[in-house]
């Protein structure tokens, strides 16, 4: 089994910063893309940022220039540095990883349990 454990959420004032971390552990042969999604109350889950194993990144337009995604492949860990936070960034943030447990299997999506980020105005 593959587990994703997030940390770093919390309450912050508008304009502040937070750093989220997500470590993948368990029976892992390889991880391809890792990313962060978020879901606000009453809204669909949306992609925030993603990064491939080679370091290519993709961001939602709403966070470009404010959020930075990075990863440490040796530690199977992905980070999300969030700056200039706005109240509309308030959501539960979920870590996602496309991983395979053995070399011959397909990549499957794995999810963390989510971490709450609340930005007060």
Coordinates of N, CA, C and O in Angstrom, one line a residue, residues 59-118:
X59 N 0.7 25.1 -12.9 CA -0.1 25.8 -11.9 C -1.4 26.3 -12.3 O -1.6 26.6 -13.5
X60 N -2.4 26.3 -11.4 CA -3.6 27.0 -11.7 C -3.4 28.5 -11.9 O -2.5 29.0 -11.2
X61 N -4.1 29.1 -12.7 CA -4.0 30.5 -13.0 C -4.1 31.3 -11.7 O -3.4 32.3 -11.5
X62 N -5.0 30.9 -10.8 CA -5.3 31.7 -9.6 C -4.1 31.7 -8.6 O -4.1 32.5 -7.7
X63 N -3.1 30.8 -8.8 CA -2.0 30.8 -7.8 C -0.7 31.1 -8.5 O 0.3 31.2 -7.7
X64 N -0.7 31.3 -9.8 CA 0.6 31.6 -10.4 C 1.2 32.8 -9.8 O 0.6 33.9 -9.6
X65 N 2.5 32.8 -9.6 CA 3.3 33.9 -9.0 C 3.2 34.0 -7.5 O 3.9 34.7 -6.9
X66 N 2.3 33.2 -6.9 CA 2.2 33.2 -5.4 C 2.6 31.8 -4.8 O 3.1 31.8 -3.7
X67 N 2.3 30.7 -5.5 CA 2.6 29.4 -5.0 C 3.8 28.8 -5.8 O 3.9 29.0 -7.0
X68 N 4.6 28.0 -5.1 CA 5.7 27.3 -5.7 C 5.6 25.8 -5.3 O 5.7 25.6 -4.1
X69 N 5.6 25.0 -6.3 CA 5.7 23.5 -5.9 C 7.1 23.0 -6.2 O 7.8 23.4 -7.1
X70 N 7.5 22.1 -5.3 CA 8.8 21.5 -5.5 C 8.8 20.1 -4.9 O 7.8 19.7 -4.3
X71 N 9.8 19.3 -5.2 CA 9.8 17.9 -4.7 C 11.2 17.5 -4.5 O 12.2 17.9 -5.1
X72 N 11.3 16.5 -3.6 CA 12.6 15.8 -3.3 C 12.4 14.4 -3.6 O 11.7 13.6 -2.9
X73 N 12.8 14.0 -4.8 CA 12.6 12.6 -5.3 C 13.2 11.5 -4.4 O 12.6 10.5 -4.2
X74 N 14.3 11.8 -3.8 CA 15.0 10.9 -2.9 C 14.1 10.6 -1.6 O 14.2 9.5 -1.1
X75 N 13.3 11.6 -1.2 CA 12.5 11.5 0.0 C 11.0 11.2 -0.4 O 10.2 11.1 0.5
X76 N 10.7 11.1 -1.7 CA 9.3 10.9 -2.1 C 8.4 12.0 -1.5 O 7.3 11.7 -1.0
X77 N 8.9 13.2 -1.5 CA 8.2 14.3 -0.8 C 7.9 15.4 -1.8 O 8.8 15.8 -2.5
X78 N 6.7 16.0 -1.7 CA 6.4 17.2 -2.5 C 6.0 18.3 -1.5 O 5.5 18.1 -0.4
X79 N 6.4 19.5 -1.9 CA 6.1 20.7 -1.1 C 5.3 21.7 -1.9 O 5.3 21.8 -3.1
X80 N 4.6 22.5 -1.1 CA 3.9 23.7 -1.7 C 4.1 24.9 -0.9 O 3.6 25.0 0.3
X81 N 4.9 25.8 -1.4 CA 5.2 27.1 -0.7 C 4.1 28.0 -1.1 O 4.0 28.3 -2.3
X82 N 3.3 28.6 -0.2 CA 2.2 29.5 -0.5 C 2.5 30.8 0.1 O 2.7 30.9 1.3
X83 N 2.5 31.9 -0.7 CA 2.8 33.2 -0.3 C 1.6 34.1 -0.7 O 0.8 33.8 -1.6
X84 N 1.6 35.3 -0.1 CA 0.5 36.3 -0.4 C -0.9 35.6 -0.4 O -1.7 35.8 -1.3
X85 N -1.1 34.9 0.6 CA -2.4 34.1 0.7 C -3.6 35.0 0.8 O -3.5 36.1 1.4
X86 N -4.7 34.6 0.2 CA -5.9 35.3 0.1 C -7.0 34.5 0.8 O -6.9 33.2 0.8
X87 N -8.1 35.1 1.2 CA -9.2 34.4 1.8 C -9.7 33.3 0.9 O -10.2 32.2 1.3
X88 N -9.7 33.6 -0.4 CA -10.2 32.6 -1.4 C -9.3 31.4 -1.5 O -9.7 30.4 -2.2
X89 N -8.2 31.4 -0.9 CA -7.3 30.2 -0.9 C -7.7 29.2 0.2 O -7.2 28.1 0.3
X90 N -8.7 29.6 1.0 CA -9.2 28.8 2.1 C -9.8 27.5 1.5 O -10.7 27.6 0.6
X91 N -9.3 26.3 1.9 CA -9.8 25.1 1.4 C -9.1 23.9 2.1 O -8.1 24.2 2.9
X92 N -9.5 22.7 1.9 CA -8.8 21.5 2.3 C -7.9 21.2 1.1 O -8.3 21.1 0.0
X93 N -6.6 21.1 1.4 CA -5.6 20.8 0.4 C -5.2 19.4 0.5 O -4.9 18.8 1.5
X94 N -5.3 18.7 -0.7 CA -5.0 17.3 -0.8 C -3.7 17.0 -1.7 O -3.6 17.6 -2.7
X95 N -2.9 16.2 -1.2 CA -1.7 15.7 -1.9 C -2.1 14.6 -2.8 O -2.9 13.7 -2.4
X96 N -1.5 14.5 -4.0 CA -1.8 13.5 -5.0 C -0.5 13.0 -5.5 O 0.4 13.8 -5.8
X97 N -0.4 11.7 -5.8 CA 0.8 11.1 -6.4 C 0.4 10.0 -7.3 O -0.5 9.2 -7.0
X98 N 1.0 10.0 -8.5 CA 0.8 8.9 -9.4 C 1.9 7.9 -9.2 O 3.1 8.2 -9.5
X99 N 1.6 6.8 -8.6 CA 2.7 5.8 -8.3 C 2.4 4.4 -8.8 O 1.3 4.0 -9.1
X100 N 3.5 3.7 -8.8 CA 3.4 2.2 -9.1 C 4.2 1.5 -8.1 O 5.2 1.9 -7.6
X101 N 3.6 0.3 -7.7 CA 4.1 -0.5 -6.6 C 5.2 -1.5 -7.1 O 6.0 -1.9 -6.3
X102 N 5.0 -1.9 -8.3 CA 6.0 -2.8 -9.0 C 6.3 -2.3 -10.4 O 5.5 -1.5 -10.9
X103 N 7.4 -2.7 -11.0 CA 7.8 -2.1 -12.2 C 6.8 -2.4 -13.4 O 6.8 -1.6 -14.3
X104 N 6.1 -3.5 -13.3 CA 5.2 -3.9 -14.4 C 3.8 -3.3 -14.3 O 3.0 -3.6 -15.2
X105 N 3.5 -2.6 -13.2 CA 2.1 -2.2 -13.0 C 1.9 -0.8 -13.6 O 2.9 -0.1 -14.0
X106 N 0.7 -0.4 -13.8 CA 0.4 0.9 -14.2 C 0.5 1.9 -13.1 O 0.5 1.6 -11.9
X107 N 0.7 3.2 -13.5 CA 0.7 4.3 -12.4 C -0.8 4.4 -12.0 O -1.7 4.5 -12.8
X108 N -1.0 4.5 -10.7 CA -2.3 4.7 -10.1 C -2.3 5.9 -9.2 O -1.2 6.3 -8.7
X109 N -3.4 6.6 -9.1 CA -3.5 7.8 -8.3 C -3.6 7.5 -6.8 O -4.5 6.6 -6.4
X110 N -2.9 8.1 -6.0 CA -3.0 8.0 -4.5 C -3.2 9.4 -3.9 O -2.8 10.4 -4.5
X111 N -4.0 9.4 -2.8 CA -4.4 10.7 -2.2 C -4.1 10.7 -0.7 O -4.2 9.7 0.0
X112 N -3.7 11.9 -0.3 CA -3.6 12.1 1.2 C -4.9 12.4 1.8 O -5.9 12.5 1.1
X113 N -4.9 12.5 3.1 CA -6.2 12.7 3.9 C -6.6 14.1 3.8 O -7.8 14.4 4.2
X114 N -5.8 15.0 3.4 CA -6.1 16.5 3.3 C -5.7 17.2 4.6 O -5.6 16.7 5.7
X115 N -5.4 18.5 4.3 CA -5.0 19.4 5.4 C -5.7 20.7 5.2 O -5.7 21.2 4.1
X116 N -6.2 21.3 6.3 CA -7.0 22.5 6.2 C -6.1 23.7 6.1 O -5.2 23.8 7.0
X117 N -6.4 24.6 5.2 CA -5.7 25.9 5.1 C -6.8 26.9 5.2 O -7.8 26.9 4.4
X118 N -6.7 27.8 6.2 CA -7.7 28.8 6.4 C -7.0 30.2 6.4 O -6.1 30.4 7.2

